[in-house]
Amino acid sequence: MTVATKLKSKTEIRREKIIELTQARGNVSVELLTEILGVSSQTVRRDLNQLCSENLLRRRHGGVESFEEQLNAPYDLRAATNPTEKRAIAKAVADVIPDGATVFISIGSTPTIVAEALTAKSGLTVMTNNLNAAMVLSNEPSNRIIIPGGEVRMPDRDVLGDGVLEFFNSYRAEYGIFGVAGVSEDGGMLDFHASEVRVREAIRTHCKTSILVMDSTKLTRTAPAIGGSIFDVDLIIMDQHPGDDFSALSDRVGDRLKLVGGDAS
């Protein structure tokens, strides 16, 4: 548990959980939230009133729903979502990456956890605009870490700007590790900003082996910007089978899809 988490009040933690549940399901009822959170319906309604007043959620009959034009969840909330599954994914990636490899790492909470798993490696050359990943991997003195110039977006701690696309276009790597905000039913990869799509595609096209890392909840999420397809990715590492709704996608991907479950041991 981080210091930041310890300092959060029970109310803040509960409201973050409400946002997480709503984004995962699309909508939730007061009754369901009361059962899951173990608090009174009056407490839930106070939380919902506050979240709706801040335009984080929208009222619907008997509960709340996400906005159709979703914004990405706060970084700390994303990092704390499905941690066991993300660690299992990260371990599977680390099993693929050898010592001394050249690696692209994208922004996002799952790629950051992959970077943590890569701390067992040495002699890596890492090109990334993910400062969390850069700082984690810089603890190994044999690693070479290369980052672009630009504006740091907080609290995500990633670097933005036109120079980031040029940065990734000017390097080549053996492995490219990236996440996505979501996946459409036809396999299109979704993100919240067109600039994120362009950078992700630069990472994918300028590496020998592209690795998409995502937990299965990404298959139910939507985001406005689209670019590239999961069918163009060399290796997709997920926690569990995407289910019947996406069975056609998984069948087409074939053995490029690796399922790791939620056990990181």
PDB file of C-alpha atoms in Angstrom:
ATOM      1  CA  MET A   1       0.000   0.000   0.000  1.00  0.00           C
ATOM      2  CA  THR A   2       1.420   3.390  -0.989  1.00  0.00           C
ATOM      3  CA  VAL A   3       1.597   6.418   1.291  1.00  0.00           C
ATOM      4  CA  ALA A   4      -0.942   8.128  -0.966  1.00  0.00           C
ATOM      5  CA  THR A   5      -3.378   5.253  -0.479  1.00  0.00           C
ATOM      6  CA  LYS A   6      -2.926   5.340   3.286  1.00  0.00           C
ATOM      7  CA  LEU A   7      -3.772   9.030   3.350  1.00  0.00           C
ATOM      8  CA  LYS A   8      -7.018   8.591   1.444  1.00  0.00           C
ATOM      9  CA  SER A   9     -10.189   8.682   3.471  1.00  0.00           C
ATOM     10  CA  LYS A  10     -12.683   5.827   3.453  1.00  0.00           C
ATOM     11  CA  THR A  11     -15.043   8.080   1.521  1.00  0.00           C
ATOM     12  CA  GLU A  12     -12.464   8.741  -1.219  1.00  0.00           C
ATOM     13  CA  ILE A  13     -11.633   5.049  -1.526  1.00  0.00           C
ATOM     14  CA  ARG A  14     -15.332   4.139  -1.677  1.00  0.00           C
ATOM     15  CA  ARG A  15     -16.073   6.741  -4.350  1.00  0.00           C
ATOM     16  CA  GLU A  16     -13.131   5.579  -6.462  1.00  0.00           C
ATOM     17  CA  LYS A  17     -14.531   2.055  -6.207  1.00  0.00           C
ATOM     18  CA  ILE A  18     -17.933   3.327  -7.385  1.00  0.00           C
ATOM     19  CA  ILE A  19     -16.304   4.940 -10.441  1.00  0.00           C
ATOM     20  CA  GLU A  20     -14.358   1.752 -11.156  1.00  0.00           C
ATOM     21  CA  LEU A  21     -17.466  -0.437 -10.941  1.00  0.00           C
ATOM     22  CA  THR A  22     -19.504   1.925 -13.103  1.00  0.00           C
ATOM     23  CA  GLN A  23     -16.852   2.117 -15.822  1.00  0.00           C
ATOM     24  CA  ALA A  24     -16.458  -1.657 -15.833  1.00  0.00           C
ATOM     25  CA  ARG A  25     -20.213  -2.346 -16.022  1.00  0.00           C
ATOM     26  CA  GLY A  26     -21.508   0.742 -17.824  1.00  0.00           C
ATOM     27  CA  ASN A  27     -24.096   1.342 -15.105  1.00  0.00           C
ATOM     28  CA  VAL A  28     -24.745   0.272 -11.505  1.00  0.00           C
ATOM     29  CA  SER A  29     -27.718   0.459  -9.170  1.00  0.00           C
ATOM     30  CA  VAL A  30     -27.876   1.830  -5.655  1.00  0.00           C
ATOM     31  CA  GLU A  31     -28.919  -1.627  -4.491  1.00  0.00           C
ATOM     32  CA  LEU A  32     -25.852  -3.299  -6.028  1.00  0.00           C
ATOM     33  CA  LEU A  33     -23.472  -0.667  -4.647  1.00  0.00           C
ATOM     34  CA  THR A  34     -24.982  -1.042  -1.184  1.00  0.00           C
ATOM     35  CA  GLU A  35     -24.359  -4.784  -1.309  1.00  0.00           C
ATOM     36  CA  ILE A  36     -20.822  -4.594  -2.709  1.00  0.00           C
ATOM     37  CA  LEU A  37     -19.604  -1.710  -0.547  1.00  0.00           C
ATOM     38  CA  GLY A  38     -21.298  -2.842   2.656  1.00  0.00           C
ATOM     39  CA  VAL A  39     -22.730   0.583   3.475  1.00  0.00           C
ATOM     40  CA  SER A  40     -26.221   2.011   3.735  1.00  0.00           C
ATOM     41  CA  SER A  41     -28.212   3.154   0.732  1.00  0.00           C
ATOM     42  CA  GLN A  42     -28.176   6.678   2.194  1.00  0.00           C
ATOM     43  CA  THR A  43     -24.371   6.658   2.138  1.00  0.00           C
ATOM     44  CA  VAL A  44     -24.338   5.405  -1.441  1.00  0.00           C
ATOM     45  CA  ARG A  45     -26.801   8.095  -2.523  1.00  0.00           C
ATOM     46  CA  ARG A  46     -24.624  10.800  -0.923  1.00  0.00           C
ATOM     47  CA  ASP A  47     -21.623   9.441  -2.808  1.00  0.00           C
ATOM     48  CA  LEU A  48     -23.554   9.368  -6.074  1.00  0.00           C
ATOM     49  CA  ASN A  49     -24.839  12.904  -5.587  1.00  0.00           C
ATOM     50  CA  GLN A  50     -21.289  14.138  -5.133  1.00  0.00           C
ATOM     51  CA  LEU A  51     -19.862  12.180  -8.068  1.00  0.00           C
ATOM     52  CA  CYS A  52     -22.644  13.364 -10.351  1.00  0.00           C
ATOM     53  CA  SER A  53     -22.198  16.970  -9.235  1.00  0.00           C
ATOM     54  CA  GLU A  54     -18.536  16.667 -10.257  1.00  0.00           C
ATOM     55  CA  ASN A  55     -19.607  15.270 -13.662  1.00  0.00           C
ATOM     56  CA  LEU A  56     -17.761  12.020 -13.008  1.00  0.00           C
ATOM     57  CA  LEU A  57     -20.918   9.925 -13.393  1.00  0.00           C
ATOM     58  CA  ARG A  58     -24.443  10.493 -14.699  1.00  0.00           C
ATOM     59  CA  ARG A  59     -27.763   9.730 -13.033  1.00  0.00           C
ATOM     60  CA  ARG A  60     -29.995   6.956 -14.321  1.00  0.00           C
ATOM     61  CA  HIS A  61     -33.117   5.401 -12.800  1.00  0.00           C
ATOM     62  CA  GLY A  62     -32.112   3.623  -9.610  1.00  0.00           C
ATOM     63  CA  GLY A  63     -28.401   4.325  -9.948  1.00  0.00           C
ATOM     64  CA  VAL A  64     -25.733   5.885 -12.153  1.00  0.00           C
ATOM     65  CA  GLU A  65     -24.003   5.291 -15.484  1.00  0.00           C
ATOM     66  CA  SER A  66     -20.806   6.311 -17.235  1.00  0.00           C
ATOM     67  CA  PHE A  67     -20.872   9.102 -19.773  1.00  0.00           C
ATOM     68  CA  GLU A  68     -20.931   7.923 -23.380  1.00  0.00           C
ATOM     69  CA  GLU A  69     -17.866  10.062 -24.046  1.00  0.00           C
ATOM     70  CA  GLN A  70     -15.742   8.621 -21.292  1.00  0.00           C
ATOM     71  CA  LEU A  71     -12.598  10.132 -19.936  1.00  0.00           C
ATOM     72  CA  ASN A  72      -9.905   7.822 -18.719  1.00  0.00           C
ATOM     73  CA  ALA A  73      -9.988   6.977 -15.033  1.00  0.00           C
ATOM     74  CA  PRO A  74      -7.405   8.633 -12.761  1.00  0.00           C
ATOM     75  CA  TYR A  75      -3.985   6.974 -12.953  1.00  0.00           C
ATOM     76  CA  ASP A  76      -3.906   5.859  -9.303  1.00  0.00           C
ATOM     77  CA  LEU A  77      -7.297   4.207  -9.758  1.00  0.00           C
ATOM     78  CA  ARG A  78      -6.192   2.428 -12.939  1.00  0.00           C
ATOM     79  CA  ALA A  79      -2.977   1.248 -11.289  1.00  0.00           C
ATOM     80  CA  ALA A  80      -4.952  -0.241  -8.392  1.00  0.00           C
ATOM     81  CA  THR A  81      -7.448  -2.045 -10.659  1.00  0.00           C
ATOM     82  CA  ASN A  82      -6.941  -5.818 -11.162  1.00  0.00           C
ATOM     83  CA  PRO A  83      -3.401  -5.801  -9.681  1.00  0.00           C
ATOM     84  CA  THR A  84      -3.097  -9.587  -9.459  1.00  0.00           C
ATOM     85  CA  GLU A  85      -4.033 -10.014 -13.100  1.00  0.00           C
ATOM     86  CA  LYS A  86      -1.626  -7.267 -14.184  1.00  0.00           C
ATOM     87  CA  ARG A  87       1.242  -8.824 -12.227  1.00  0.00           C
ATOM     88  CA  ALA A  88       0.578 -12.169 -13.922  1.00  0.00           C
ATOM     89  CA  ILE A  89       0.637 -10.443 -17.303  1.00  0.00           C
ATOM     90  CA  ALA A  90       3.858  -8.643 -16.368  1.00  0.00           C
ATOM     91  CA  LYS A  91       5.539 -11.874 -15.301  1.00  0.00           C
ATOM     92  CA  ALA A  92       4.639 -13.476 -18.631  1.00  0.00           C
ATOM     93  CA  VAL A  93       6.216 -10.544 -20.501  1.00  0.00           C
ATOM     94  CA  ALA A  94       9.362 -10.744 -18.370  1.00  0.00           C
ATOM     95  CA  ASP A  95       9.665 -14.413 -19.306  1.00  0.00           C
ATOM     96  CA  VAL A  96       9.849 -13.344 -22.975  1.00  0.00           C
ATOM     97  CA  ILE A  97      12.365 -10.494 -22.637  1.00  0.00           C
ATOM     98  CA  PRO A  98      16.025 -11.592 -22.309  1.00  0.00           C
ATOM     99  CA  ASP A  99      18.881  -9.726 -20.655  1.00  0.00           C
ATOM    100  CA  GLY A 100      20.426  -7.143 -22.953  1.00  0.00           C
ATOM    101  CA  ALA A 101      17.293  -6.608 -25.067  1.00  0.00           C
ATOM    102  CA  THR A 102      16.221  -3.307 -26.607  1.00  0.00           C
ATOM    103  CA  VAL A 103      12.675  -2.473 -25.539  1.00  0.00           C
ATOM    104  CA  PHE A 104      10.010   0.142 -26.214  1.00  0.00           C
ATOM    105  CA  ILE A 105       7.594   0.702 -23.298  1.00  0.00           C
ATOM    106  CA  SER A 106       4.422   2.767 -23.711  1.00  0.00           C
ATOM    107  CA  ILE A 107       2.471   4.827 -21.213  1.00  0.00           C
ATOM    108  CA  GLY A 108      -0.153   3.197 -18.998  1.00  0.00           C
ATOM    109  CA  SER A 109      -0.513   1.375 -15.712  1.00  0.00           C
ATOM    110  CA  THR A 110      -0.054  -2.152 -17.102  1.00  0.00           C
ATOM    111  CA  PRO A 111       3.180  -1.312 -18.991  1.00  0.00           C
ATOM    112  CA  THR A 112       4.449   0.242 -15.751  1.00  0.00           C
ATOM    113  CA  ILE A 113       3.819  -3.014 -13.897  1.00  0.00           C
ATOM    114  CA  VAL A 114       5.612  -4.825 -16.723  1.00  0.00           C
ATOM    115  CA  ALA A 115       8.582  -2.509 -16.135  1.00  0.00           C
ATOM    116  CA  GLU A 116       8.558  -3.538 -12.480  1.00  0.00           C
ATOM    117  CA  ALA A 117       8.743  -7.185 -13.546  1.00  0.00           C
ATOM    118  CA  LEU A 118      11.675  -6.349 -15.837  1.00  0.00           C
ATOM    119  CA  THR A 119      13.770  -5.186 -12.882  1.00  0.00           C
ATOM    120  CA  ALA A 120      15.026  -8.775 -12.695  1.00  0.00           C
ATOM    121  CA  LYS A 121      16.731  -8.211 -16.066  1.00  0.00           C
ATOM    122  CA  SER A 122      20.033  -6.476 -16.752  1.00  0.00           C
ATOM    123  CA  GLY A 123      21.643  -4.669 -19.647  1.00  0.00           C
ATOM    124  CA  LEU A 124      18.354  -3.490 -21.151  1.00  0.00           C
ATOM    125  CA  THR A 125      18.145  -0.529 -23.503  1.00  0.00           C
ATOM    126  CA  VAL A 126      14.731   1.021 -22.886  1.00  0.00           C
ATOM    127  CA  MET A 127      13.086   3.789 -24.915  1.00  0.00           C
ATOM    128  CA  THR A 128       9.981   5.094 -23.170  1.00  0.00           C
ATOM    129  CA  ASN A 129       7.829   8.155 -22.533  1.00  0.00           C
ATOM    130  CA  ASN A 130       6.565   6.478 -19.349  1.00  0.00           C
ATOM    131  CA  LEU A 131       8.498   8.110 -16.510  1.00  0.00           C
ATOM    132  CA  ASN A 132       7.214   5.594 -13.955  1.00  0.00           C
ATOM    133  CA  ALA A 133       8.737   2.802 -16.053  1.00  0.00           C
ATOM    134  CA  ALA A 134      11.941   4.771 -16.597  1.00  0.00           C
ATOM    135  CA  MET A 135      12.442   5.392 -12.876  1.00  0.00           C
ATOM    136  CA  VAL A 136      11.788   1.757 -11.931  1.00  0.00           C
ATOM    137  CA  LEU A 137      14.229   0.403 -14.503  1.00  0.00           C
ATOM    138  CA  SER A 138      16.886   3.031 -13.735  1.00  0.00           C
ATOM    139  CA  ASN A 139      17.557   1.245 -10.434  1.00  0.00           C
ATOM    140  CA  GLU A 140      19.543  -1.335 -12.416  1.00  0.00           C
ATOM    141  CA  PRO A 141      22.835   0.427 -13.312  1.00  0.00           C
ATOM    142  CA  SER A 142      23.496  -1.786 -16.338  1.00  0.00           C
ATOM    143  CA  ASN A 143      20.299  -0.588 -18.043  1.00  0.00           C
ATOM    144  CA  ARG A 144      20.303   2.273 -20.541  1.00  0.00           C
ATOM    145  CA  ILE A 145      17.171   4.415 -20.322  1.00  0.00           C
ATOM    146  CA  ILE A 146      16.283   6.860 -23.112  1.00  0.00           C
ATOM    147  CA  ILE A 147      13.361   9.286 -22.763  1.00  0.00           C
ATOM    148  CA  PRO A 148      11.982  12.028 -25.029  1.00  0.00           C
ATOM    149  CA  GLY A 149      11.666  15.710 -24.244  1.00  0.00           C
ATOM    150  CA  GLY A 150       8.254  17.287 -23.797  1.00  0.00           C
ATOM    151  CA  GLU A 151       5.614  18.114 -21.226  1.00  0.00           C
ATOM    152  CA  VAL A 152       5.075  15.762 -18.291  1.00  0.00           C
ATOM    153  CA  ARG A 153       1.399  14.919 -17.795  1.00  0.00           C
ATOM    154  CA  MET A 154       0.476  14.567 -14.161  1.00  0.00           C
ATOM    155  CA  PRO A 155      -0.386  12.468 -12.254  1.00  0.00           C
ATOM    156  CA  ASP A 156       0.309   9.812 -14.915  1.00  0.00           C
ATOM    157  CA  ARG A 157       3.958  10.891 -15.194  1.00  0.00           C
ATOM    158  CA  ASP A 158       4.187  10.374 -18.926  1.00  0.00           C
ATOM    159  CA  VAL A 159       5.695  12.669 -21.530  1.00  0.00           C
ATOM    160  CA  LEU A 160       3.511  14.271 -24.178  1.00  0.00           C
ATOM    161  CA  GLY A 161       4.162  16.454 -27.206  1.00  0.00           C
ATOM    162  CA  ASP A 162       4.959  16.306 -30.892  1.00  0.00           C
ATOM    163  CA  GLY A 163       8.509  15.281 -30.094  1.00  0.00           C
ATOM    164  CA  VAL A 164       7.368  11.951 -28.624  1.00  0.00           C
ATOM    165  CA  LEU A 165       6.210  10.594 -31.982  1.00  0.00           C
ATOM    166  CA  GLU A 166       9.449  11.733 -33.600  1.00  0.00           C
ATOM    167  CA  PHE A 167      11.359  10.098 -30.733  1.00  0.00           C
ATOM    168  CA  PHE A 168       9.872   6.640 -31.289  1.00  0.00           C
ATOM    169  CA  ASN A 169      10.181   6.997 -35.069  1.00  0.00           C
ATOM    170  CA  SER A 170      13.923   7.546 -34.682  1.00  0.00           C
ATOM    171  CA  TYR A 171      14.619   4.262 -32.830  1.00  0.00           C
ATOM    172  CA  ARG A 172      14.224   0.562 -33.469  1.00  0.00           C
ATOM    173  CA  ALA A 173      13.729  -2.102 -30.788  1.00  0.00           C
ATOM    174  CA  GLU A 174      13.567  -5.852 -30.479  1.00  0.00           C
ATOM    175  CA  TYR A 175      10.410  -5.682 -28.348  1.00  0.00           C
ATOM    176  CA  GLY A 176       7.602  -3.130 -28.123  1.00  0.00           C
ATOM    177  CA  ILE A 177       5.355  -3.302 -25.051  1.00  0.00           C
ATOM    178  CA  PHE A 178       2.126  -1.314 -25.005  1.00  0.00           C
ATOM    179  CA  GLY A 179      -1.391  -1.253 -23.604  1.00  0.00           C
ATOM    180  CA  VAL A 180      -4.673   0.079 -24.941  1.00  0.00           C
ATOM    181  CA  ALA A 181      -7.717   1.806 -23.493  1.00  0.00           C
ATOM    182  CA  GLY A 182     -10.024  -0.718 -25.140  1.00  0.00           C
ATOM    183  CA  VAL A 183     -10.619  -3.043 -28.097  1.00  0.00           C
ATOM    184  CA  SER A 184     -13.564  -2.755 -30.487  1.00  0.00           C
ATOM    185  CA  GLU A 185     -15.593  -5.749 -31.650  1.00  0.00           C
ATOM    186  CA  ASP A 186     -13.733  -5.773 -34.991  1.00  0.00           C
ATOM    187  CA  GLY A 187     -10.334  -5.815 -33.282  1.00  0.00           C
ATOM    188  CA  GLY A 188      -9.546  -2.102 -33.530  1.00  0.00           C
ATOM    189  CA  MET A 189      -7.342  -0.768 -30.738  1.00  0.00           C
ATOM    190  CA  LEU A 190      -8.813   2.204 -28.881  1.00  0.00           C
ATOM    191  CA  ASP A 191      -7.282   5.059 -26.889  1.00  0.00           C
ATOM    192  CA  PHE A 192      -8.512   8.344 -25.482  1.00  0.00           C
ATOM    193  CA  HIS A 193      -6.424  10.664 -27.668  1.00  0.00           C
ATOM    194  CA  ALA A 194      -5.308  10.492 -31.290  1.00  0.00           C
ATOM    195  CA  SER A 195      -1.770  11.382 -30.195  1.00  0.00           C
ATOM    196  CA  GLU A 196      -1.685   8.260 -28.008  1.00  0.00           C
ATOM    197  CA  VAL A 197      -2.758   6.153 -30.987  1.00  0.00           C
ATOM    198  CA  ARG A 198       0.008   7.585 -33.204  1.00  0.00           C
ATOM    199  CA  VAL A 199       2.684   6.922 -30.590  1.00  0.00           C
ATOM    200  CA  ARG A 200       1.414   3.404 -29.911  1.00  0.00           C
ATOM    201  CA  GLU A 201       1.462   2.622 -33.624  1.00  0.00           C
ATOM    202  CA  ALA A 202       5.017   3.951 -33.897  1.00  0.00           C
ATOM    203  CA  ILE A 203       6.029   1.594 -31.098  1.00  0.00           C
ATOM    204  CA  ARG A 204       4.287  -1.334 -32.779  1.00  0.00           C
ATOM    205  CA  THR A 205       5.705  -0.752 -36.251  1.00  0.00           C
ATOM    206  CA  HIS A 206       9.294  -0.029 -35.192  1.00  0.00           C
ATOM    207  CA  CYS A 207       9.904  -3.176 -33.157  1.00  0.00           C
ATOM    208  CA  LYS A 208      10.568  -6.773 -34.202  1.00  0.00           C
ATOM    209  CA  THR A 209       8.093  -8.271 -31.701  1.00  0.00           C
ATOM    210  CA  SER A 210       5.077  -6.229 -30.613  1.00  0.00           C
ATOM    211  CA  ILE A 211       3.459  -7.187 -27.295  1.00  0.00           C
ATOM    212  CA  LEU A 212       0.001  -5.966 -26.292  1.00  0.00           C
ATOM    213  CA  VAL A 213      -0.634  -6.235 -22.551  1.00  0.00           C
ATOM    214  CA  MET A 214      -4.162  -5.861 -21.205  1.00  0.00           C
ATOM    215  CA  ASP A 215      -6.555  -7.352 -18.716  1.00  0.00           C
ATOM    216  CA  SER A 216      -9.843  -8.681 -20.073  1.00  0.00           C
ATOM    217  CA  THR A 217     -11.879  -5.687 -18.831  1.00  0.00           C
ATOM    218  CA  LYS A 218     -10.442  -3.673 -21.735  1.00  0.00           C
ATOM    219  CA  LEU A 219     -12.712  -5.627 -24.072  1.00  0.00           C
ATOM    220  CA  THR A 220     -15.772  -3.939 -22.567  1.00  0.00           C
ATOM    221  CA  ARG A 221     -14.346  -0.399 -22.559  1.00  0.00           C
ATOM    222  CA  THR A 222     -14.821   2.240 -25.209  1.00  0.00           C
ATOM    223  CA  ALA A 223     -12.617   5.178 -26.149  1.00  0.00           C
ATOM    224  CA  PRO A 224     -12.949   7.695 -28.989  1.00  0.00           C
ATOM    225  CA  ALA A 225      -9.620   7.327 -30.851  1.00  0.00           C
ATOM    226  CA  ILE A 226      -8.897   4.213 -32.915  1.00  0.00           C
ATOM    227  CA  GLY A 227      -5.765   3.042 -34.691  1.00  0.00           C
ATOM    228  CA  GLY A 228      -4.213  -0.289 -35.528  1.00  0.00           C
ATOM    229  CA  SER A 229      -5.693  -3.739 -34.967  1.00  0.00           C
ATOM    230  CA  ILE A 230      -4.973  -6.559 -32.566  1.00  0.00           C
ATOM    231  CA  PHE A 231      -4.514  -8.726 -35.670  1.00  0.00           C
ATOM    232  CA  ASP A 232      -1.351  -6.752 -36.419  1.00  0.00           C
ATOM    233  CA  VAL A 233       0.154  -7.514 -32.985  1.00  0.00           C
ATOM    234  CA  ASP A 234       2.687 -10.336 -32.607  1.00  0.00           C
ATOM    235  CA  LEU A 235       1.805 -11.333 -29.035  1.00  0.00           C
ATOM    236  CA  ILE A 236      -1.248 -10.499 -26.906  1.00  0.00           C
ATOM    237  CA  ILE A 237      -0.994 -11.294 -23.200  1.00  0.00           C
ATOM    238  CA  MET A 238      -4.253 -11.293 -21.219  1.00  0.00           C
ATOM    239  CA  ASP A 239      -5.425 -12.643 -17.898  1.00  0.00           C
ATOM    240  CA  GLN A 240      -8.379 -14.716 -19.135  1.00  0.00           C
ATOM    241  CA  HIS A 241     -10.309 -15.731 -22.229  1.00  0.00           C
ATOM    242  CA  PRO A 242     -12.239 -12.804 -23.717  1.00  0.00           C
ATOM    243  CA  GLY A 243     -15.552 -14.708 -23.678  1.00  0.00           C
ATOM    244  CA  ASP A 244     -18.193 -15.573 -26.241  1.00  0.00           C
ATOM    245  CA  ASP A 245     -18.741 -12.003 -27.435  1.00  0.00           C
ATOM    246  CA  PHE A 246     -15.128 -11.856 -28.589  1.00  0.00           C
ATOM    247  CA  SER A 247     -14.648 -15.518 -29.507  1.00  0.00           C
ATOM    248  CA  ALA A 248     -14.337 -14.660 -33.214  1.00  0.00           C
ATOM    249  CA  LEU A 249     -11.475 -12.305 -32.395  1.00  0.00           C
ATOM    250  CA  SER A 250      -9.649 -14.828 -30.213  1.00  0.00           C
ATOM    251  CA  ASP A 251     -10.099 -17.555 -32.844  1.00  0.00           C
ATOM    252  CA  ARG A 252      -8.596 -15.321 -35.501  1.00  0.00           C
ATOM    253  CA  VAL A 253      -5.685 -14.269 -33.278  1.00  0.00           C
ATOM    254  CA  GLY A 254      -4.952 -17.926 -32.573  1.00  0.00           C
ATOM    255  CA  ASP A 255      -1.754 -18.830 -30.776  1.00  0.00           C
ATOM    256  CA  ARG A 256      -0.661 -15.198 -30.625  1.00  0.00           C
ATOM    257  CA  LEU A 257      -3.023 -14.867 -27.643  1.00  0.00           C
ATOM    258  CA  LYS A 258      -1.457 -15.998 -24.376  1.00  0.00           C
ATOM    259  CA  LEU A 259      -3.685 -16.342 -21.307  1.00  0.00           C
ATOM    260  CA  VAL A 260      -1.956 -16.172 -17.933  1.00  0.00           C
ATOM    261  CA  GLY A 261      -4.751 -16.177 -15.356  1.00  0.00           C
ATOM    262  CA  GLY A 262      -4.600 -14.089 -12.206  1.00  0.00           C
ATOM    263  CA  ASP A 263      -1.885 -15.975 -10.341  1.00  0.00           C
ATOM    264  CA  ALA A 264       1.404 -14.125 -10.432  1.00  0.00           C
ATOM    265  CA  SER A 265       3.269 -16.697  -8.362  1.00  0.00           C
TER     266      SER A 265
END
